[in-house]
Coordinates of C-alpha atoms in Angstrom, one line a residue:
Chain A
X25 CA 18.9 -89.5 60.4
X26 CA 16.1 -87.9 62.4
X27 CA 14.8 -85.1 60.0
X28 CA 11.1 -84.4 60.5
X29 CA 9.3 -83.8 57.2
X30 CA 7.1 -81.0 58.5
X31 CA 10.1 -78.7 59.3
X32 CA 12.3 -76.5 57.1
X33 CA 16.2 -76.5 57.4
X34 CA 19.3 -74.5 56.7
X35 CA 22.6 -76.0 55.5
X36 CA 24.1 -74.6 58.8
X37 CA 22.0 -77.2 60.8
X38 CA 19.1 -75.0 62.1
X39 CA 15.5 -76.2 61.9
X40 CA 12.6 -73.9 61.4
X41 CA 8.9 -74.3 62.2
X42 CA 6.3 -71.9 60.8
X43 CA 3.7 -71.3 63.5
X44 CA 0.0 -70.5 62.7
X45 CA 0.4 -66.9 63.9
X46 CA 3.0 -66.1 61.2
X47 CA 6.0 -66.4 63.5
X48 CA 8.7 -69.0 63.3
X49 CA 10.4 -71.2 65.9
X50 CA 14.0 -72.3 65.4
X51 CA 16.5 -74.6 66.9
X52 CA 19.4 -76.9 66.0
X53 CA 19.0 -80.2 64.2
X54 CA 19.3 -83.6 65.8
X55 CA 22.4 -84.1 63.5
X56 CA 23.9 -81.0 64.9
X57 CA 23.4 -82.0 68.6
X58 CA 24.8 -85.4 67.9
X59 CA 27.9 -84.0 66.2
X60 CA 28.5 -81.5 69.1
X61 CA 27.9 -84.0 71.9
X62 CA 26.7 -83.2 75.4
X63 CA 25.7 -79.5 75.4
X64 CA 26.7 -77.5 78.5
X65 CA 26.1 -73.8 77.6
X66 CA 23.6 -72.0 75.4
X67 CA 23.6 -68.2 74.7
X68 CA 20.5 -66.7 72.9
X69 CA 19.9 -63.3 71.3
X70 CA 18.2 -60.5 73.1
X71 CA 14.5 -60.2 72.7
X72 CA 13.8 -57.4 70.2
X73 CA 17.1 -57.8 68.3
X74 CA 16.7 -57.5 64.5
X75 CA 18.6 -60.3 62.7
X76 CA 19.8 -60.5 59.2
X77 CA 19.4 -63.9 57.4
X78 CA 22.6 -65.9 58.1
X79 CA 23.7 -63.7 61.0
X80 CA 25.4 -65.5 63.9
X81 CA 23.0 -64.8 66.8
X82 CA 23.3 -67.6 69.3
X83 CA 26.0 -70.0 70.6
X84 CA 25.8 -73.6 71.7
X85 CA 28.8 -75.1 73.5
X86 CA 29.3 -78.8 74.1
X87 CA 32.0 -80.3 76.3
X88 CA 34.3 -80.3 73.3
X89 CA 33.4 -77.3 71.2
X90 CA 31.6 -74.0 70.7
X91 CA 29.4 -73.5 67.7
X92 CA 27.6 -70.5 66.3
X93 CA 23.9 -70.7 65.5
X94 CA 22.7 -68.6 62.5
X95 CA 19.4 -66.8 61.9
X96 CA 17.6 -68.9 59.2
X97 CA 15.7 -65.8 57.9
X98 CA 15.7 -62.1 58.6
X99 CA 13.5 -61.0 61.4
X100 CA 13.0 -59.7 65.0
X101 CA 13.5 -61.9 68.0
X102 CA 10.2 -62.3 69.8
X103 CA 11.1 -64.8 72.6
X104 CA 13.9 -67.0 73.8
X105 CA 13.6 -70.4 75.5
X106 CA 15.0 -69.9 79.0
X107 CA 14.5 -73.6 79.7
X108 CA 17.3 -74.6 77.3
X109 CA 19.6 -72.0 78.8
X110 CA 19.0 -73.4 82.2
X111 CA 19.3 -77.0 81.0
X112 CA 21.2 -77.3 77.7
X113 CA 21.0 -81.1 77.8
X114 CA 17.3 -80.8 76.8
X115 CA 18.5 -80.1 73.3
X116 CA 20.5 -83.4 73.3
X117 CA 17.5 -85.3 74.5
X118 CA 15.0 -83.7 71.9
X119 CA 16.5 -81.3 69.4
X120 CA 13.1 -80.6 67.7
X121 CA 11.1 -80.4 70.9
X122 CA 13.3 -77.7 72.3
X123 CA 13.3 -74.5 70.3
X124 CA 16.0 -71.9 71.0
X125 CA 14.2 -68.6 70.0
X126 CA 11.2 -67.3 68.1
X127 CA 11.3 -64.8 65.2
X128 CA 8.9 -62.5 63.5
X129 CA 10.1 -62.9 59.9
X130 CA 10.8 -59.7 57.9
X131 CA 9.2 -61.3 54.9
X132 CA 6.5 -64.0 55.4
X133 CA 7.6 -66.0 52.4
X134 CA 11.3 -66.4 53.4
X135 CA 10.8 -69.5 55.5
X136 CA 9.2 -71.4 52.6
X137 CA 12.4 -70.9 50.6
X138 CA 14.6 -72.9 53.1
X139 CA 15.6 -76.5 52.6
X140 CA 13.0 -79.2 53.0
X141 CA 13.9 -82.5 54.8
X142 CA 15.2 -84.1 51.6
X143 CA 17.2 -81.0 50.8
X144 CA 18.8 -81.0 54.3
X145 CA 19.6 -84.7 54.2
X146 CA 21.4 -84.1 50.8
X147 CA 23.2 -81.1 52.3
X148 CA 24.5 -83.1 55.2
X149 CA 25.6 -85.9 52.9
X150 CA 27.7 -83.4 50.9
X151 CA 29.4 -81.9 53.9
Chain B
X23 CA 44.8 -94.5 57.0
X24 CA 44.2 -94.2 60.7
X25 CA 45.7 -96.8 63.0
X26 CA 43.4 -99.2 64.9
X27 CA 43.8 -100.7 68.4
X28 CA 43.0 -104.4 69.1
X29 CA 39.6 -103.2 70.4
X30 CA 38.7 -101.1 67.4
X31 CA 35.9 -103.4 66.1
X32 CA 34.3 -103.5 69.6
X33 CA 34.2 -99.7 69.7
X34 CA 32.6 -99.5 66.3
X35 CA 30.1 -102.2 67.2
X36 CA 29.2 -100.4 70.4
X37 CA 28.2 -97.3 68.3
X38 CA 31.1 -95.1 69.5
X39 CA 31.7 -91.8 67.9
X40 CA 35.2 -92.1 66.6
X41 CA 37.9 -89.4 66.1
X42 CA 41.4 -89.1 64.8
X43 CA 43.6 -89.0 68.0
X44 CA 47.3 -88.8 67.2
X45 CA 46.8 -90.8 64.0
X46 CA 44.6 -93.4 65.7
X47 CA 40.9 -94.0 65.1
X48 CA 39.7 -93.8 68.7
X49 CA 36.3 -93.6 70.5
X50 CA 35.5 -90.1 71.9
X51 CA 32.3 -91.3 73.5
X52 CA 29.7 -94.1 73.2
X53 CA 26.6 -91.8 73.6
X54 CA 27.2 -89.3 76.4
X55 CA 30.6 -88.1 77.5
X56 CA 29.2 -86.7 80.7
X57 CA 27.5 -90.0 81.7
X58 CA 30.8 -91.7 81.1
X59 CA 32.6 -89.1 83.2
X60 CA 30.2 -89.6 86.1
X61 CA 30.5 -93.4 85.8
X62 CA 34.2 -93.1 86.6
X63 CA 33.7 -90.7 89.5
X64 CA 30.8 -92.8 91.0
X65 CA 31.5 -96.4 90.1
X66 CA 33.8 -97.7 87.4
X67 CA 34.6 -96.9 83.8
X68 CA 37.3 -98.1 81.4
X69 CA 39.3 -96.7 78.5
X70 CA 41.1 -98.3 75.6
X71 CA 44.5 -96.7 75.8
X72 CA 46.2 -99.2 73.5
X73 CA 47.2 -96.3 71.2
X74 CA 49.8 -95.5 73.9
X75 CA 53.1 -97.3 73.3
X76 CA 55.0 -99.5 75.8
X77 CA 58.7 -99.5 75.1
X78 CA 60.8 -102.1 76.9
X79 CA 64.5 -101.4 77.5
X80 CA 66.7 -104.4 78.0
X81 CA 70.3 -105.4 77.4
X82 CA 71.1 -106.9 74.0
X83 CA 72.9 -109.8 75.8
X84 CA 71.5 -111.5 78.9
X85 CA 73.4 -109.7 81.6
X86 CA 71.8 -110.0 85.0
X87 CA 72.7 -107.6 87.8
X88 CA 73.7 -104.1 86.8
X89 CA 72.7 -104.2 83.1
X90 CA 73.1 -100.6 82.2
X91 CA 69.4 -100.0 81.8
X92 CA 69.0 -98.0 85.0
X93 CA 72.2 -96.0 84.3
X94 CA 70.8 -95.1 80.8
X95 CA 67.5 -94.0 82.2
X96 CA 69.2 -91.9 84.9
X97 CA 70.6 -89.8 82.0
X98 CA 67.6 -90.0 79.6
X99 CA 64.8 -89.0 82.0
X100 CA 64.3 -85.8 84.0
X101 CA 62.9 -87.6 87.0
X102 CA 65.3 -90.0 88.8
X103 CA 64.9 -93.7 88.3
X104 CA 66.9 -94.3 91.5
X105 CA 63.6 -93.6 93.2
X106 CA 62.5 -97.0 91.9
X107 CA 63.9 -99.3 94.5
X108 CA 61.4 -102.1 94.5
X109 CA 60.4 -104.1 91.3
X110 CA 57.0 -103.0 90.1
X111 CA 57.4 -99.4 91.2
X112 CA 56.4 -96.7 88.6
X113 CA 57.5 -93.1 88.2
X114 CA 56.1 -90.2 86.2
X115 CA 58.8 -88.3 84.2
X116 CA 59.4 -85.9 81.4
X117 CA 61.6 -86.7 78.5
X118 CA 63.5 -83.5 77.8
X119 CA 65.5 -82.0 74.9
X120 CA 68.9 -80.6 75.8
X121 CA 67.3 -77.1 75.9
X122 CA 64.8 -78.2 78.5
X123 CA 61.8 -78.4 76.1
X124 CA 59.4 -81.3 76.8
X125 CA 59.6 -84.1 74.2
X126 CA 57.0 -86.2 76.0
X127 CA 55.7 -87.2 79.4
X128 CA 55.7 -90.9 80.3
X129 CA 55.6 -93.5 83.0
X130 CA 58.6 -95.7 83.6
X131 CA 58.1 -99.1 85.3
X132 CA 61.0 -100.9 87.0
X133 CA 60.3 -104.6 86.4
X134 CA 63.8 -106.1 86.8
X135 CA 67.3 -104.6 86.9
X136 CA 67.6 -105.7 83.2
X137 CA 64.0 -104.8 82.2
X138 CA 62.4 -101.3 82.5
X139 CA 59.3 -100.3 80.6
X140 CA 58.3 -96.8 79.4
X141 CA 54.7 -96.0 78.4
X142 CA 54.6 -93.0 76.1
X143 CA 51.9 -90.9 74.4
X144 CA 50.5 -92.1 71.1
X145 CA 51.1 -89.0 69.0
X146 CA 54.7 -88.8 70.2
X147 CA 55.6 -92.5 70.1
X148 CA 57.6 -92.4 66.8
X149 CA 59.4 -89.3 67.8
X150 CA 60.3 -90.8 71.2
X151 CA 61.5 -94.0 69.6
X152 CA 63.8 -92.1 67.2
X153 CA 65.1 -89.9 70.1
X154 CA 65.7 -92.7 72.5
X155 CA 67.2 -94.9 69.7
X156 CA 69.8 -92.2 69.0
X157 CA 70.5 -91.7 72.7
X158 CA 71.0 -95.5 73.1
X159 CA 73.3 -95.6 70.2
X160 CA 75.4 -92.8 71.6
X161 CA 75.4 -93.7 75.3
X162 CA 74.4 -97.3 75.8
X163 CA 74.9 -99.4 72.6
X164 CA 74.6 -102.5 74.7
X165 CA 70.8 -101.8 75.2
X166 CA 67.9 -102.4 72.9
X167 CA 64.5 -100.7 72.7
X168 CA 61.5 -103.0 72.1
X169 CA 58.3 -101.3 71.0
X170 CA 55.5 -103.5 72.4
X171 CA 52.8 -103.1 69.7
X172 CA 51.8 -106.6 70.6
X173 CA 50.2 -105.3 73.9
X174 CA 46.8 -103.8 74.5
X175 CA 46.3 -101.3 77.4
X176 CA 43.0 -100.9 79.3
X177 CA 42.6 -98.4 82.1
X178 CA 39.8 -99.4 84.6
X179 CA 39.1 -96.4 86.8
X180 CA 36.7 -95.4 89.6
X181 CA 35.8 -96.3 93.2
X182 CA 34.6 -99.8 92.1
X183 CA 37.3 -100.4 89.5
X184 CA 39.5 -102.7 91.5
X185 CA 36.7 -105.0 92.8
X186 CA 35.3 -105.3 89.2
X187 CA 38.7 -106.2 87.8
X188 CA 39.0 -108.8 90.5
X189 CA 35.6 -110.2 89.5
X190 CA 37.0 -110.8 86.1
X191 CA 40.5 -111.8 87.1
X192 CA 40.1 -113.5 90.4
X193 CA 43.6 -115.0 90.2
X194 CA 45.0 -111.4 90.3
X195 CA 43.3 -110.5 93.5
X196 CA 45.8 -111.8 96.0
X197 CA 48.8 -110.1 94.3
X198 CA 47.0 -106.7 93.7
X199 CA 44.9 -106.2 96.8
X200 CA 47.8 -104.8 98.7
X201 CA 49.4 -103.1 95.7
X202 CA 50.0 -99.4 96.6
X203 CA 49.4 -96.5 94.2
X204 CA 52.1 -96.2 91.5
X205 CA 53.1 -99.8 91.8
X206 CA 52.6 -102.7 89.4
X207 CA 52.8 -106.4 89.4
X208 CA 53.3 -109.0 86.6
X209 CA 50.7 -111.7 86.7
X210 CA 51.4 -114.2 83.9
X211 CA 51.4 -112.0 80.8
X212 CA 49.3 -109.2 82.4
X213 CA 51.1 -106.2 83.9
X214 CA 48.6 -104.7 86.4
X215 CA 49.5 -101.2 87.6
X216 CA 47.7 -99.1 90.2
X217 CA 47.9 -96.0 88.1
X218 CA 45.6 -93.8 86.1
X219 CA 44.8 -90.5 84.6
X220 CA 41.5 -89.7 86.2
X221 CA 42.1 -88.8 89.9
X222 CA 40.3 -92.0 90.9
X223 CA 41.5 -95.3 92.2
X224 CA 41.9 -98.1 89.6
X225 CA 44.2 -100.2 87.5
X226 CA 45.9 -99.8 84.2
X227 CA 46.4 -103.2 82.6
X228 CA 48.8 -104.2 79.8
X229 CA 48.0 -107.5 78.3
X230 CA 48.6 -109.4 75.0
X231 CA 46.6 -107.9 72.2
X232 CA 45.0 -111.2 71.4
X233 CA 43.3 -111.4 74.7
X234 CA 42.1 -107.8 74.8
X235 CA 38.6 -108.2 73.3
X236 CA 37.7 -111.1 75.6
X237 CA 38.9 -109.1 78.6
X238 CA 37.1 -106.0 77.6
X239 CA 33.8 -107.9 77.1
X240 CA 34.2 -109.6 80.5
X241 CA 34.7 -106.2 82.1
X242 CA 31.5 -104.8 80.4
X243 CA 29.6 -107.9 81.6
X244 CA 30.9 -107.2 85.2
X245 CA 29.5 -103.7 85.0
X246 CA 32.4 -101.5 84.0
X247 CA 31.1 -98.7 81.6
X248 CA 33.0 -98.3 78.4
X249 CA 34.3 -94.7 78.2
X250 CA 35.8 -92.7 75.4
X251 CA 38.7 -90.2 75.3
X252 CA 36.3 -87.3 75.8
X253 CA 35.6 -88.4 79.4
X254 CA 39.2 -89.2 79.8
X255 CA 40.0 -85.6 79.0
X256 CA 37.5 -84.0 81.4
X257 CA 38.5 -86.5 84.2
X258 CA 42.2 -85.7 83.9
X259 CA 41.5 -82.0 83.7
X260 CA 39.5 -82.2 86.9
X261 CA 42.4 -84.1 88.4
X262 CA 44.7 -81.3 87.5
X263 CA 46.8 -83.5 85.2
X264 CA 48.6 -82.1 82.2
X265 CA 48.0 -83.3 78.6
X266 CA 51.0 -83.4 76.4
X267 CA 50.7 -81.2 73.3
X268 CA 48.3 -78.9 75.1
X269 CA 49.7 -78.0 78.6
X270 CA 53.3 -78.6 77.6
X271 CA 55.3 -79.3 74.5
X272 CA 58.8 -78.9 73.1
X273 CA 58.5 -75.1 73.3
X274 CA 58.2 -75.0 77.2
X275 CA 60.2 -76.5 80.0
X276 CA 58.7 -78.5 82.9
X277 CA 59.4 -75.7 85.4
X278 CA 56.8 -73.5 83.5
X279 CA 54.4 -76.4 83.1
X280 CA 53.6 -77.3 86.7
X281 CA 56.0 -80.2 86.6
X282 CA 58.9 -79.0 88.7
X283 CA 58.0 -81.7 91.2
X284 CA 58.8 -84.3 88.5
X285 CA 62.4 -83.0 87.8
X286 CA 65.1 -84.2 90.2
X287 CA 67.6 -81.4 90.4
X288 CA 69.1 -82.5 93.7
X289 CA 70.9 -85.7 92.8
X290 CA 74.5 -85.2 91.4
X291 CA 73.6 -87.2 88.2
X292 CA 73.6 -85.5 84.8
X293 CA 70.5 -85.8 82.6
X294 CA 69.4 -84.5 79.3
X295 CA 68.2 -80.9 79.8
X296 CA 69.8 -80.5 83.3
X297 CA 72.2 -77.7 82.2
X298 CA 69.4 -75.7 80.6
X299 CA 67.0 -76.1 83.6
X300 CA 69.8 -75.1 86.0
X301 CA 70.2 -71.9 84.1
X302 CA 66.5 -71.3 83.5
X303 CA 64.6 -68.5 85.2
X304 CA 60.9 -69.4 84.9
X305 CA 58.7 -66.4 84.2
X306 CA 55.5 -68.3 83.6
X307 CA 53.7 -71.0 85.5
X308 CA 50.9 -73.4 84.9
X309 CA 47.8 -72.4 87.0
X310 CA 44.3 -73.7 87.5
X311 CA 41.3 -71.6 86.8
X312 CA 37.6 -71.8 87.7
X313 CA 35.2 -69.7 85.7
X314 CA 33.2 -67.4 87.9
X315 CA 31.0 -65.6 85.4
X316 CA 28.3 -67.2 83.3
X317 CA 28.8 -66.7 79.6
X318 CA 30.8 -69.6 78.0
X319 CA 33.3 -72.3 78.4
X320 CA 37.0 -72.0 78.9
X321 CA 39.0 -73.4 76.0
X322 CA 42.6 -73.8 74.8
X323 CA 44.2 -70.6 73.4
X324 CA 41.9 -68.1 75.1
X325 CA 43.7 -65.0 76.3
X326 CA 44.0 -64.5 80.1
X327 CA 44.6 -61.0 81.5
X328 CA 46.1 -60.8 84.9
X329 CA 47.6 -57.9 87.0
X330 CA 51.0 -59.5 86.2
X331 CA 50.6 -59.6 82.4
X332 CA 48.8 -61.8 79.9
X333 CA 48.6 -65.6 79.8
X334 CA 46.8 -68.2 77.8
X335 CA 44.4 -71.1 78.5
X336 CA 46.2 -74.4 77.7
X337 CA 43.3 -76.8 78.5
X338 CA 39.8 -75.8 79.2
X339 CA 36.4 -77.6 79.3
X340 CA 33.3 -78.1 81.3
X341 CA 33.7 -79.9 84.6
X342 CA 30.8 -82.4 84.9
X343 CA 31.6 -82.9 88.6
X344 CA 31.6 -79.2 89.5
X345 CA 29.0 -78.2 86.9
X346 CA 31.1 -75.2 85.8
X347 CA 34.0 -74.5 83.5
X348 CA 37.6 -75.1 84.5
X349 CA 40.9 -74.8 82.9
X350 CA 44.7 -75.0 83.1
X351 CA 46.4 -71.8 81.9
X352 CA 50.0 -70.6 81.5
X353 CA 50.1 -67.4 83.5
X354 CA 52.9 -64.9 84.3
X355 CA 54.8 -65.5 87.5
X356 CA 53.2 -63.8 90.5
X357 CA 49.7 -65.0 89.9
X358 CA 48.5 -66.9 92.9
X359 CA 45.5 -68.9 94.2
X360 CA 42.6 -66.5 95.0
X361 CA 43.5 -64.0 92.2
X362 CA 40.7 -63.0 89.9
X363 CA 41.7 -62.9 86.2
X364 CA 39.8 -62.0 83.0
X365 CA 39.6 -64.6 80.2
X366 CA 38.6 -63.6 76.7
X367 CA 35.7 -66.0 75.8
X368 CA 34.4 -65.3 72.3
X369 CA 35.4 -61.7 72.6
X370 CA 33.9 -61.1 76.0
X371 CA 36.0 -60.8 79.2
X372 CA 34.8 -63.3 81.8
X373 CA 36.1 -63.4 85.4
X374 CA 37.9 -66.6 86.5
X375 CA 39.5 -67.4 89.8
X376 CA 43.0 -68.9 90.2
X377 CA 42.8 -72.0 92.4
X378 CA 45.2 -74.7 93.5
X379 CA 44.9 -77.9 91.5
X380 CA 43.5 -80.5 91.5
X381 CA 39.8 -79.5 91.2
X382 CA 38.5 -83.0 92.0
X383 CA 40.0 -86.0 93.8
X384 CA 38.3 -89.3 94.5
X385 CA 34.9 -88.1 93.5
X386 CA 35.0 -85.0 95.7
X387 CA 35.3 -81.3 94.8
X388 CA 38.3 -79.6 96.2
X389 CA 37.0 -76.2 95.1
X390 CA 34.8 -74.2 97.5

């Protein structure tokens, strides 16, 4: 399974990267894109929207199914990646190279509490 | 325990993502469903459809001549097997309940006067066998039903499908080159039919299960792309073809399922469901939709609001050929091509246009 060690994860299949400026980038894991199959539609939250941790805030749809994407931590949406909205297949090609949106976390320490790679692999194994 | 086709090990070895389809462990795709879809529209792809069941209907005793098989099928099927005048001719039909509900849809092949073959859906095969068995016992005890689980079925579809089949089966070329659509020919122990479920040209081939792996591998070597049931579903939807269990089932009749053309009401023969259909007053129709707005993908069970009342999406997906979402939907009578309707997609109303199916035929969009 492709689970980079430098990222953090949620059990709901989001990845999180802490950037040097204190913001975080987030997307869906390679396992998630594989399970969904060819992605054909992505809807992202509005810039400026305040998200609660675990709140459904984006949608990814493949040919076969729609799936909610959840906020990994509480925060405010700083930016969304229009490139994946225009070409959802980019996420199939490289799930970690194509973030969905960026957040300013409400609490700087929250991201560190998410699953590490080993924890995510274990969570996938149980589901 | 899921059932496995004779090609199961090949699918697993090819890295297919497998799903439970009607109790069978079947490939949904081998990597990219959309690439497989395009392969069929642009060149050639193939599907393992061995989960479908061939049922041969023959007399118990060797009869010759009028064996009773045709007479039985005149009564059992909603379409009229008297349209099958030449051996090898195939016909699409519904199998109905007495109340007009659709038990299954199938293809019937006329092979000889004492040998017809039905090909039925996987998920309904046991139900169909029980239903037909009871009907035979009541109406035609001199006949027998022979489920042909000894056969594999491979559908090779696309503009290059026939030439690539001929590359693998050169001995079949002479007999199948002039074969017209919806006709089949027996060549040795292969039944080769110019039929399909994709809106493209091609063959569906029934052959002994023992030879299936070798045949499949030869087709791969010839350049036919292995395709899963995911692409089969988007291809049939673009072709405007119904899927049993989604677009029609026992709760609806064919007149409300876009299948009136498959029911022969004009001949004097009686058939199961005829009385109910004669008395029926269809108030719903199956229609085709193209999503106009951005904002999601049409899916089964979404609510459709029209100026004539509410309806429901029965099959919806993304059309790889049109790069937009399309659907079949059961709408109130009165809706017509050109109407704009509103579909509830994840809580939001999105505009869709009613169009005349099919959406795609022989690789070309039929939607402006």
